[in-house]
Coordinates of C-alpha atoms in Angstrom, one line a residue:
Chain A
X270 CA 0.0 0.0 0.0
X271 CA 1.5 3.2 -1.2
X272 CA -1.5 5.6 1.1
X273 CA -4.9 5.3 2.2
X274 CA -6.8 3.4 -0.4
X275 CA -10.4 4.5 -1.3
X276 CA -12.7 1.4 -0.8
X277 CA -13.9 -0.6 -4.0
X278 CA -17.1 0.8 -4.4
X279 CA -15.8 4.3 -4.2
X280 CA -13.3 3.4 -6.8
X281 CA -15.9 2.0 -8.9
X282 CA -17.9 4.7 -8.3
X283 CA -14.9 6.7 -10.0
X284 CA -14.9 5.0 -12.7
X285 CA -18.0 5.0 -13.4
X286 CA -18.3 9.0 -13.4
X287 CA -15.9 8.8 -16.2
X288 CA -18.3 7.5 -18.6
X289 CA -21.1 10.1 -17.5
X290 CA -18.6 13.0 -18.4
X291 CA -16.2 12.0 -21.1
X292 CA -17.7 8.8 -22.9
X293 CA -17.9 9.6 -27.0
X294 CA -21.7 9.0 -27.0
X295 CA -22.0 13.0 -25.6
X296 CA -20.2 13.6 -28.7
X297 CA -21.9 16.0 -31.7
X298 CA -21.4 13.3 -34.3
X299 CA -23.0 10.6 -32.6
X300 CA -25.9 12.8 -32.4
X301 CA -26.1 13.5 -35.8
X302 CA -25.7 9.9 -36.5
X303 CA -28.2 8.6 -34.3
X304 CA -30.9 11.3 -35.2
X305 CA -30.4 10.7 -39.4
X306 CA -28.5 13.5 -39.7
X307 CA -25.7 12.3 -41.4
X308 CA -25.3 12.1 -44.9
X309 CA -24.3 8.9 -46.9
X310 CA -20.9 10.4 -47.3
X311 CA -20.7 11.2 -43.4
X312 CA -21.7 7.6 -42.7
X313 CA -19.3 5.9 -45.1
X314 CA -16.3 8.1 -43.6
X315 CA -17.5 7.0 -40.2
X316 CA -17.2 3.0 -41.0
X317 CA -13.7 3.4 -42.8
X318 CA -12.5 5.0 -40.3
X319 CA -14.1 3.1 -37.3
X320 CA -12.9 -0.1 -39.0
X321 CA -9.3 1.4 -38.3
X322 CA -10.4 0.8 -34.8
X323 CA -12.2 -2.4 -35.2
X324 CA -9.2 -3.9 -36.8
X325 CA -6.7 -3.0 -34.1
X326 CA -9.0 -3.8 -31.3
X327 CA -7.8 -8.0 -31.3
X328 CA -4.0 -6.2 -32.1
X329 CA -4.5 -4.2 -28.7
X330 CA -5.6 -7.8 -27.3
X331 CA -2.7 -9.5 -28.5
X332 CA -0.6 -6.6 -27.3
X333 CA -2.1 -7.2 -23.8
X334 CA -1.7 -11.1 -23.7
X335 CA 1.4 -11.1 -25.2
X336 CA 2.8 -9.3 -21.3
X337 CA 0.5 -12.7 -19.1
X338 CA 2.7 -14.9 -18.2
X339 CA -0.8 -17.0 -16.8
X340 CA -2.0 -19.4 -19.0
X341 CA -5.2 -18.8 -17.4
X342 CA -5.7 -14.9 -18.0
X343 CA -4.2 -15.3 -21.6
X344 CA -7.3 -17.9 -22.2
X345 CA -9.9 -16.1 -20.7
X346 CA -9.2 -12.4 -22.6
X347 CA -8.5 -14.7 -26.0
X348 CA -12.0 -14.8 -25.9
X349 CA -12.2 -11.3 -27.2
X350 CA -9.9 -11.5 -30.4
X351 CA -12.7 -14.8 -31.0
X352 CA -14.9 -12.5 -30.8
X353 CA -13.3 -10.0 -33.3
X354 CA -11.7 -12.1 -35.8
X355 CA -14.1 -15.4 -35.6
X356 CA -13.7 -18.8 -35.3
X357 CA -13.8 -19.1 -38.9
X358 CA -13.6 -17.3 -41.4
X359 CA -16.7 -14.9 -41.8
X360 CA -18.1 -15.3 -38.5
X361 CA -16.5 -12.6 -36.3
X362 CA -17.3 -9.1 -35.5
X363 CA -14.8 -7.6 -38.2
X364 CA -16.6 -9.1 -40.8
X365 CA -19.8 -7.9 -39.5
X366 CA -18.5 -4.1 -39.7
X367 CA -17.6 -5.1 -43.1
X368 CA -21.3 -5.9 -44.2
X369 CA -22.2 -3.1 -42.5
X370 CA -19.6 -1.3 -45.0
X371 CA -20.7 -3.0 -47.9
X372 CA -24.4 -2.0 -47.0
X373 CA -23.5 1.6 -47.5
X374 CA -22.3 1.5 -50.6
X375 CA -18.4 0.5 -49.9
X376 CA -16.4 -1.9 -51.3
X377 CA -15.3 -4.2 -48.5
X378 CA -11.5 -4.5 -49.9
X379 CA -11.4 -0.5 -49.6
X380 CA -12.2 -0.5 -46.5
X381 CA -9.6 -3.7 -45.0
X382 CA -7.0 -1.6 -46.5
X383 CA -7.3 0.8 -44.3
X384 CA -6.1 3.3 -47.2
X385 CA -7.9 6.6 -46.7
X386 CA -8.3 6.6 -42.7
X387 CA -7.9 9.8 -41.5
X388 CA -4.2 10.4 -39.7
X389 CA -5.6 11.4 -36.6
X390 CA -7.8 8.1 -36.3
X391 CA -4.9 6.1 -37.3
X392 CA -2.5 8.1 -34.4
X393 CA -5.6 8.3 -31.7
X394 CA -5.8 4.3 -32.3
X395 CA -2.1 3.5 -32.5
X396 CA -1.9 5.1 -29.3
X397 CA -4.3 2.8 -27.4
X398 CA -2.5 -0.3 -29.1
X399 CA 0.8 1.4 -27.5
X400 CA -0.4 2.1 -24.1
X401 CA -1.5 -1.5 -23.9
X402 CA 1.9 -3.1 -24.9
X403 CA 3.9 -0.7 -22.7
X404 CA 1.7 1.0 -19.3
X405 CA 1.3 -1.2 -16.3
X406 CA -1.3 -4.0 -16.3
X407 CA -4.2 -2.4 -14.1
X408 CA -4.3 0.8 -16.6
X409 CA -3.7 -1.5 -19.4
X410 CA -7.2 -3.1 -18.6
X411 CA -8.5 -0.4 -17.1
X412 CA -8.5 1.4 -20.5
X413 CA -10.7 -1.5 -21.9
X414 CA -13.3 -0.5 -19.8
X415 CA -15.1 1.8 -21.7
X416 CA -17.0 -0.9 -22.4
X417 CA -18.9 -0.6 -19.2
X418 CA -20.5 2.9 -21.4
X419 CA -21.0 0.9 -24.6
X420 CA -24.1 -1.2 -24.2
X421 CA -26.4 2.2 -23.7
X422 CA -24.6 4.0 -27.1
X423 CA -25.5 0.2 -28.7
X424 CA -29.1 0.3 -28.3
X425 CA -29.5 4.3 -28.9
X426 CA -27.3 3.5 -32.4
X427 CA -29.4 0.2 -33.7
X428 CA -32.8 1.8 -33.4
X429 CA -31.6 5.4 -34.4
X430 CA -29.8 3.5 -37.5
X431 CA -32.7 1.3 -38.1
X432 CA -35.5 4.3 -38.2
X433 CA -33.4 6.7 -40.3
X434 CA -31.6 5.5 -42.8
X435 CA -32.5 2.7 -46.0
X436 CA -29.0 0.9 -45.5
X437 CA -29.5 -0.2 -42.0
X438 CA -31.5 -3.9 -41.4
X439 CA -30.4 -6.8 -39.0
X440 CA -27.7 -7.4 -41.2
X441 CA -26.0 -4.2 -41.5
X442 CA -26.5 -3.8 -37.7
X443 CA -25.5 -7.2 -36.5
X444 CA -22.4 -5.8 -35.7
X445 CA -24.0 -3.7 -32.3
X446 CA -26.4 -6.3 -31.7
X447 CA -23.5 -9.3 -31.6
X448 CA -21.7 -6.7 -28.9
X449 CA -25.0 -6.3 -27.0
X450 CA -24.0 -9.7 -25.6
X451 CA -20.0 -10.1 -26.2
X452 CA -19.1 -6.7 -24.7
X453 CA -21.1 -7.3 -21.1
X454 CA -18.6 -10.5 -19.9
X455 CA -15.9 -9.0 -21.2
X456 CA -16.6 -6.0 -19.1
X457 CA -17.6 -7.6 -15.7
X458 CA -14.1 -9.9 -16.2
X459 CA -11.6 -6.4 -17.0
X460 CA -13.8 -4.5 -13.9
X461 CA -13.5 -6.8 -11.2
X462 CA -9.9 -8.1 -12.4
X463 CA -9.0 -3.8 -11.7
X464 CA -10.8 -3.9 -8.4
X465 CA -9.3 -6.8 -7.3
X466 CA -5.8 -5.6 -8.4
X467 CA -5.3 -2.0 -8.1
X468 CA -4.1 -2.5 -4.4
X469 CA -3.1 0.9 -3.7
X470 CA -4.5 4.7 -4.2
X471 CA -1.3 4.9 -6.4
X472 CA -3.0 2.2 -8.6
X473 CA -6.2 3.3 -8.9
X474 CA -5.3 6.5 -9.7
X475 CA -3.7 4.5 -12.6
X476 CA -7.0 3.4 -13.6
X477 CA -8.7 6.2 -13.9
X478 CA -6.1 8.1 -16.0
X479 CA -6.4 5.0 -18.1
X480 CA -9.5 5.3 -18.4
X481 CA -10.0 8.9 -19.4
X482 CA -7.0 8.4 -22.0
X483 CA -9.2 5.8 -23.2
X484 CA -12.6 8.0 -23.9
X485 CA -9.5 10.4 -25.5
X486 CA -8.8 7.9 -28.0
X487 CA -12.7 7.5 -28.9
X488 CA -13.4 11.1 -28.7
X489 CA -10.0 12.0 -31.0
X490 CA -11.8 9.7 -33.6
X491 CA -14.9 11.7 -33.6
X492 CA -13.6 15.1 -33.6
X493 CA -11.3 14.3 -36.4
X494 CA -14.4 12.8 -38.4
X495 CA -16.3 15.9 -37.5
X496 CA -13.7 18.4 -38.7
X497 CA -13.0 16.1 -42.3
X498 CA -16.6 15.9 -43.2
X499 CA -19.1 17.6 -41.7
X500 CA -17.4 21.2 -40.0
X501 CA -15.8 22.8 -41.7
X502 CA -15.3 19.7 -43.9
X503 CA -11.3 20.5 -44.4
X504 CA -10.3 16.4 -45.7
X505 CA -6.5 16.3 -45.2
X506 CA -4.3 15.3 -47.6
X507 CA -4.6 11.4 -48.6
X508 CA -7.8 10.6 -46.5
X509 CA -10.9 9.1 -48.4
X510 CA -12.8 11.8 -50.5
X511 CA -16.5 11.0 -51.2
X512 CA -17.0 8.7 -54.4
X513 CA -13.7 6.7 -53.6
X514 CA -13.7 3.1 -52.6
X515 CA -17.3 2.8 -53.8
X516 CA -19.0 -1.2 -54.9
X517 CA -18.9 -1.5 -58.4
Chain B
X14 CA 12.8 -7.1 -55.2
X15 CA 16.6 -5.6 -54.0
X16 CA 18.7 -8.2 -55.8
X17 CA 18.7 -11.2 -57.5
X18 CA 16.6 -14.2 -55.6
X19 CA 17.3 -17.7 -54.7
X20 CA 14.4 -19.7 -55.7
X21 CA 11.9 -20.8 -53.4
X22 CA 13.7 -24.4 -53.1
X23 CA 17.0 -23.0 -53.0
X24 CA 16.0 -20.9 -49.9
X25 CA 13.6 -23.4 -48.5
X26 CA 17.1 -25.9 -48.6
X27 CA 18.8 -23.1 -46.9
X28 CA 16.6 -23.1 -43.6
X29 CA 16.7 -27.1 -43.6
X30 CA 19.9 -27.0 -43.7
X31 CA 20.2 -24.7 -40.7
X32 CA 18.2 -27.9 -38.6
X33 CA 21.1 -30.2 -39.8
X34 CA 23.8 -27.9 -38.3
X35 CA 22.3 -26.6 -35.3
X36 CA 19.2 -27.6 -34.2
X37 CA 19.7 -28.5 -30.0
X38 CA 18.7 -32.3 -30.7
X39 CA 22.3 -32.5 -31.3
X40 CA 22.9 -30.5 -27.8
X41 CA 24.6 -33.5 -25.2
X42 CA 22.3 -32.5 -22.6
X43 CA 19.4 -34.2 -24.6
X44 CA 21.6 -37.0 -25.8
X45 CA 22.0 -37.5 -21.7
X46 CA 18.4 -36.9 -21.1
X47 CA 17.2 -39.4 -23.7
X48 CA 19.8 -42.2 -23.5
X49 CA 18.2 -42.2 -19.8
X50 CA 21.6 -41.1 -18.4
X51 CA 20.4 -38.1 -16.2
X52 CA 19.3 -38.0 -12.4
X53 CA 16.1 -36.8 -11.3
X54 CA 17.4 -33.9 -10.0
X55 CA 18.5 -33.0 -13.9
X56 CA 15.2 -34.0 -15.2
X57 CA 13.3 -31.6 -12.8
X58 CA 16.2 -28.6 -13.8
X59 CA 15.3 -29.2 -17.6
X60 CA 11.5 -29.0 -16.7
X61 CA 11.0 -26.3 -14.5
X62 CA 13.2 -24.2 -17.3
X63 CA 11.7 -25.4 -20.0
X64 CA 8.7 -24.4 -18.7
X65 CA 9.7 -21.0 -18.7
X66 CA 9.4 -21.7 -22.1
X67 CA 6.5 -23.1 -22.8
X68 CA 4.5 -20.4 -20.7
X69 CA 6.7 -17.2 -23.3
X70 CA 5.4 -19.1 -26.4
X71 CA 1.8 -18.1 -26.3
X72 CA 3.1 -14.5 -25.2
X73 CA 5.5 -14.6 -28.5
X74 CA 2.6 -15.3 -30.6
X75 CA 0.5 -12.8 -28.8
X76 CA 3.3 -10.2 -30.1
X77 CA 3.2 -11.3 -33.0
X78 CA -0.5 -11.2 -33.4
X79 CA -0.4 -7.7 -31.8
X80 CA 1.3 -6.7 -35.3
X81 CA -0.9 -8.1 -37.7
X82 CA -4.1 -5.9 -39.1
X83 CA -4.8 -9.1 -40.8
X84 CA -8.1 -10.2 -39.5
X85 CA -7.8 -13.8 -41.0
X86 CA -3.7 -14.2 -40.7
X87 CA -4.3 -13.4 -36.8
X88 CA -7.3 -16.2 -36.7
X89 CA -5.0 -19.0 -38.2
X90 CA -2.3 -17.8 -36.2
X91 CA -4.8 -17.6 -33.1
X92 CA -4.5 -21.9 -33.0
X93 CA -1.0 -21.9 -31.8
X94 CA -2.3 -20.4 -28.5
X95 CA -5.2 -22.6 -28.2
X96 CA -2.8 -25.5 -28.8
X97 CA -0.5 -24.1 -25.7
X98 CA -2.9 -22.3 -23.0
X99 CA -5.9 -24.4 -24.0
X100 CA -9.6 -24.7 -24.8
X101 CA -10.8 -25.1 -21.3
X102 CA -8.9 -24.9 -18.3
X103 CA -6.3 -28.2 -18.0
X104 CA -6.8 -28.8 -21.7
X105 CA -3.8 -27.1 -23.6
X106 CA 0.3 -27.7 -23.8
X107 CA 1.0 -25.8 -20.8
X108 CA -1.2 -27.8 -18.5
X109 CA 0.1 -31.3 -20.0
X110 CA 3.7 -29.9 -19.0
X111 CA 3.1 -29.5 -15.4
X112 CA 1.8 -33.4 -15.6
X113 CA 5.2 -34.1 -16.6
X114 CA 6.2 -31.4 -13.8
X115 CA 4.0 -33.5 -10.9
X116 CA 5.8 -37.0 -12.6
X117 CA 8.9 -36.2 -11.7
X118 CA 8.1 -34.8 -8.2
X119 CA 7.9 -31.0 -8.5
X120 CA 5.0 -28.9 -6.8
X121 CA 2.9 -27.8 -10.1
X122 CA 2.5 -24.3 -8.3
X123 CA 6.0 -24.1 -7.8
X124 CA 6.9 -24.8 -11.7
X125 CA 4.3 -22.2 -12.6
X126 CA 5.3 -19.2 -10.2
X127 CA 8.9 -19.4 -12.2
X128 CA 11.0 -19.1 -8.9
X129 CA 14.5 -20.8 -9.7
X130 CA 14.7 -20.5 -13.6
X131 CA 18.1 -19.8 -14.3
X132 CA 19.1 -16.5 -15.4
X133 CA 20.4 -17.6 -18.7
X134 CA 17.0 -19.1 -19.5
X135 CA 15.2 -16.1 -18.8
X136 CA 17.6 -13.9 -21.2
X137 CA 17.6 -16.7 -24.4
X138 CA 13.9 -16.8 -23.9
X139 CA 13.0 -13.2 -23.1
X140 CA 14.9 -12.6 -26.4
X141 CA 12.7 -14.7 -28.6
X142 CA 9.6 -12.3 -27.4
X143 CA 11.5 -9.6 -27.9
X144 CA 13.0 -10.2 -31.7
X145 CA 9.3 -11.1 -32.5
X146 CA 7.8 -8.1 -31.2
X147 CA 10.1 -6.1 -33.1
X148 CA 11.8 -7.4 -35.9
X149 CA 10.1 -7.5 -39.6
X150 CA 7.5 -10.2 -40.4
X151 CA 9.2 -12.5 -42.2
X152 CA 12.0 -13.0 -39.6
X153 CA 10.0 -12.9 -36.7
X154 CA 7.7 -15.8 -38.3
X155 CA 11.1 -17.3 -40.0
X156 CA 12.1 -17.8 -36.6
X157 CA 9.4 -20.2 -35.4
X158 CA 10.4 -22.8 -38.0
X159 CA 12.3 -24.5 -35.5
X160 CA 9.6 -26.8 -35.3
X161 CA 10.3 -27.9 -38.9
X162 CA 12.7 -30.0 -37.0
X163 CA 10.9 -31.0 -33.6
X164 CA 8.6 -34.1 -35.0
X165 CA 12.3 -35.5 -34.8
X166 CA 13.4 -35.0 -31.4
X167 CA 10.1 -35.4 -29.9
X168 CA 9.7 -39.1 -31.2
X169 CA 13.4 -39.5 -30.1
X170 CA 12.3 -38.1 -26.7
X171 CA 8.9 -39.7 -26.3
X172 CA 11.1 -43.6 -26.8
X173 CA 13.8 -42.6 -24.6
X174 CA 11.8 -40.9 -21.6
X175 CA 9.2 -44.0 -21.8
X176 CA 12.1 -46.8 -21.8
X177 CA 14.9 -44.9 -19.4
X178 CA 12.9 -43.6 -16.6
X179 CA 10.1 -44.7 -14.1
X180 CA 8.1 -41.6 -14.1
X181 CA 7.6 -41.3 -18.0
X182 CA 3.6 -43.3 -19.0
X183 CA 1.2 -42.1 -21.8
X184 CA 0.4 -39.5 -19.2
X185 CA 3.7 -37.4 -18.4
X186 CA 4.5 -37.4 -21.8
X187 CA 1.5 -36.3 -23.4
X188 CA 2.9 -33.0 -24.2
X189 CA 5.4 -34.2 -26.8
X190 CA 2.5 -36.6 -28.3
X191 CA 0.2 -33.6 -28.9
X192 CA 3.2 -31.6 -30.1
X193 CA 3.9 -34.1 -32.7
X194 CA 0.0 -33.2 -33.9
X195 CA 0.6 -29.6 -33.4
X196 CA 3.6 -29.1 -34.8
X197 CA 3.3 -29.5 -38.0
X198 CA 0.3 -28.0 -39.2
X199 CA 2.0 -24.8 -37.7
X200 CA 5.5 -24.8 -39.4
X201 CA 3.5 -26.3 -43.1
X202 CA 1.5 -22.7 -42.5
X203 CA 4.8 -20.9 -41.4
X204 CA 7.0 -22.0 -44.0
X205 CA 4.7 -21.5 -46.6
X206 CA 4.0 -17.8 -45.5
X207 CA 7.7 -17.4 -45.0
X208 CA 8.6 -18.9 -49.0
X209 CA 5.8 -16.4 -50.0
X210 CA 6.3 -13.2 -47.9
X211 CA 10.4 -13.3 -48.6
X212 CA 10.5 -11.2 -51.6
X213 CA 14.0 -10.3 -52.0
X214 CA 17.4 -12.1 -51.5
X215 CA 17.1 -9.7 -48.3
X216 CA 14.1 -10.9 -47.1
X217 CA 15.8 -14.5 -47.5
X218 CA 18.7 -13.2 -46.0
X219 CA 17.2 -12.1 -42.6
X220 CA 14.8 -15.2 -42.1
X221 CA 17.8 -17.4 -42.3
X222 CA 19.6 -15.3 -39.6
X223 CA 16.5 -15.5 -37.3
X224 CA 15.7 -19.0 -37.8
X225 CA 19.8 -19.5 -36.3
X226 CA 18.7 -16.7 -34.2
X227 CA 16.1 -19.4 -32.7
X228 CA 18.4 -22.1 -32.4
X229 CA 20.6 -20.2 -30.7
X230 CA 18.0 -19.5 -28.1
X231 CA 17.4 -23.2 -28.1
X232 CA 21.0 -24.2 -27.7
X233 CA 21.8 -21.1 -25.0
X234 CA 19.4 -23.5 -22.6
X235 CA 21.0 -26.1 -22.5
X236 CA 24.3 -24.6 -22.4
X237 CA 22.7 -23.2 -19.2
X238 CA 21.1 -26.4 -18.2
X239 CA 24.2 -28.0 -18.6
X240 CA 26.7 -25.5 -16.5
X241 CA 24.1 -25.4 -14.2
X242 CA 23.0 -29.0 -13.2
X243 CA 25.4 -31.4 -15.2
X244 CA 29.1 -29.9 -15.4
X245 CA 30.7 -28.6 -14.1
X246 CA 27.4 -28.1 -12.1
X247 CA 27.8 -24.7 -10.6
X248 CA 24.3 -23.4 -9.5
X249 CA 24.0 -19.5 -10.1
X250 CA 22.7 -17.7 -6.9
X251 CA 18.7 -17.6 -6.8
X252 CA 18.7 -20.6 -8.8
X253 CA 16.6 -24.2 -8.3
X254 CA 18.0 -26.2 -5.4
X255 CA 18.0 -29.7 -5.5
X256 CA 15.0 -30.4 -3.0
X257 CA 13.1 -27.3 -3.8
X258 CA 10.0 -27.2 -4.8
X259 CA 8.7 -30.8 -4.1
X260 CA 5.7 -32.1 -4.1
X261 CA 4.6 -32.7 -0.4

C-alpha cells in the first residue's frame, strides 16, 4: 500500500463518473448519427475510419496477452480477439463491420486496407494499441473498460440507424447487436480483475487516468471525423474523399 | 525485389539445412536426457526451465499477433495459443507440461510461479519475445520454424523418456505426443508464408539469420542447463536447489 486506499465501491464509483462525463456517445457526431442527420458520405467516412479501430481492437488484445505470463488470463481475454476475428472465417465481429460497409455503398477491400483513414484516427488508435503493450497491467485493462459505457450508445445507435436510414437492417446492424452480448462479460471480467488488483490509491489512480485516456482515444476519432466531413469539412491530404472506394 | 533471388527451393534448402547444423537435438544435454543417463534432479532442472518456455510461447505469438491488421492471418495464427494455453482450463500444452512437472516430483504451483529458472533461461527466452515483437515479419515468423525440426526430437524423446525412466507413461508425456500433432500444421502454414512473404534475397537473407537466431535461443538452454546442473554443475545464486519445490 502506497496511502490510504479508497474502498472498491468508491473506486468504482470513479470509474463510473468517467463515462457520464467523457464517454464519446456526448459527442456532436453521434448525435447527428443517431438522429439521421448524417449524410451517406458522413456515414461511409465513419465506418472506414471506425474499422481502423475495429481492426486493431484483437491487435490491442494480442498486445495485452502477449505481457501474461498465466496461461489462465491469456485464455480467458482470448476470448475477445474470437470474438473480433471469428472462429472461422466470416463469422466474427470484423466481418460484421464489413457488411455493415458494404451496406453503405463500400467496397469491403477499400475499407480492410485501411487506405484513406484519417491520420488522426490512425495516431488516436495507434496510441491505445501502444499504451496496452507498454503501461502497467491495471491501466492497461483499465482502458478496456469503456466498455462498461457501450451497451447504452449500442441500443441508442441500432434503433436510431434502423428508423433513419435505408441501408440499415439486422444485417447491416448485426455488428451492435452481436456486442449487446460479447461486450457485457468482457466487461464484468476487465472491472473486477482492476478492483481486485489495483491495491493501492497509487493504482487506482492509474486506472482512472487509463480510463480517461481511453474516452480520449474514442473522442479523437470523432472530432477528427467531424472536422473532415461535416465542419468545416477540411479532408486532409490522402484521407478518403467522397466517391472513392465505392461497390462497383 | 533488392537483388537477384534464390528460388523458393534453394531458400527453402537453406533453412533445412540450418536444422542439420544446429538444431539443439544434437545438444549433449538431450543425448544425456534421452539415452536415460540423467538423475532426477536434472530432469526436474530441464522441466522447471523449460517451462519458462512453454508459458513465453503463447506470449511470443501474442506479439506477433499484436502486429498483424490481418483479421484472417491473426485467426490461423490464433490456434498456436489454443494449442498451448488451451480450450478449457487443463486442456492445452501448458497444463500437460506440469503433468510431466508432478511425474517427476515438483510442486505444479512451484513450476508455474517461475521461482528458480536460471538467469540464462530467462535472457535466451526473453529474447525470442523480444526479436518477435520487433523485428520485420518474415523473420519474426522465419524464426518459429524450429519446429520444422521438432517431429524428430520429440519421437526420439517420447522412446527414450518412456524406456529410461520410471516416471515417464502415456500420461507425463502427453505433451510431446500432442506436439507431434501440433507441430506440423504450424510450421507447413509458417514455411509457406515465409517462401511467400520473402521477396527479395534480403528478405531470404534475414529469415535465415532468425531461424539460427532461434536455435541459438534453443541451444543457449541447455548450455545453461548443462553448467548449471550437469558440469561442471555450478548453480548461479537464486537458482533451483535440489530439493526445492517438491511435491509434499
Amino acid at each position: 500500500m502506497t496511502g490510504p486506499c479508497a474502498n472498491r465501491d468508491e473506486f468504482e464509483a470513479r470509474l463510473r463518473q468517467i463515462g457520464e462525463e467523457r464517454y464519446h456517445d456526448k459527442h456532436p457526431f453521434h448525435h447527428r448519427l443517431h438522429a439521421g442527420d448524417c449524410t451517406e458520405d458522413q456515414v461511409r467516412a465513419w465506418v472506414i475510419n471506425r474499422y481502423y479501430y475495429q481492426s486493431h481492437i484483437p491487435m490491442k488484445d494480442a498486445a495485452f496477452m502477449s505481457r501474461i505470463n498465466d496461461p489462465d488470463l491469456r485464455r480467458i481475454w482470448r476470448c475477445r480477439m474470437e470474438d473480433h476475428d471469428g472462429v472461422e472465417e466470416g463469422n466474427g465481429g470484423i466481418a460484421r463491420w464489413l457488411k455493415l460497409a458494404k451496406g453503405v455503398g463500400l467496397d469491403p477491400e477499400y475499407v480492410k486496407s485501411e487506405t484513406g483513414v484519417l491520420p488522426a484516427t490512425r495516431f488516436a488508435v495507434d496510441a491505445y494499441v501502444n499504451f496496452v503493450r507498454e503501461q502497467p497491467l491495471v491501466p492497461a485493462v483499465a482502458s478496456s473498460l469503456t466498455e462498461l459505457f457501450a451497451p447504452r450508445i449500442h441500443v441508442e445507435r441500432i434503433s436510431g440507424l434502423l428508423k433513419n436510414y435505408a441501408f440499415a437492417n439486422q444485417e447491416t446492424v448485426s455488428y451492435f447487436q452481436h456486442r449487446l452480448n460479447e461486450a457485457p462479460k468482457d466487461v464484468a471480467f476487465g472491472l473486477a480483475w482492476v478492483l481486485e488488483n489495483a491495491h493501492t490509491q497509487h493504482d487506482q489512480d492509474q486506472a482512472v487516468v487509463a480510463l480517461m485516456f481511453k474516452t480520449d482515444v474514442l473522442w479523437a476519432q470523432l472530432d477528427a471525423l467531424f472536422s473532415a466531413y461535416v465542419n468545416p469539412g477540411r479532408i486532409p491530404p490522402g484521407a478518403w474523399r467522397p466517391g472513392q472506394g465505392l461497390l462497383q
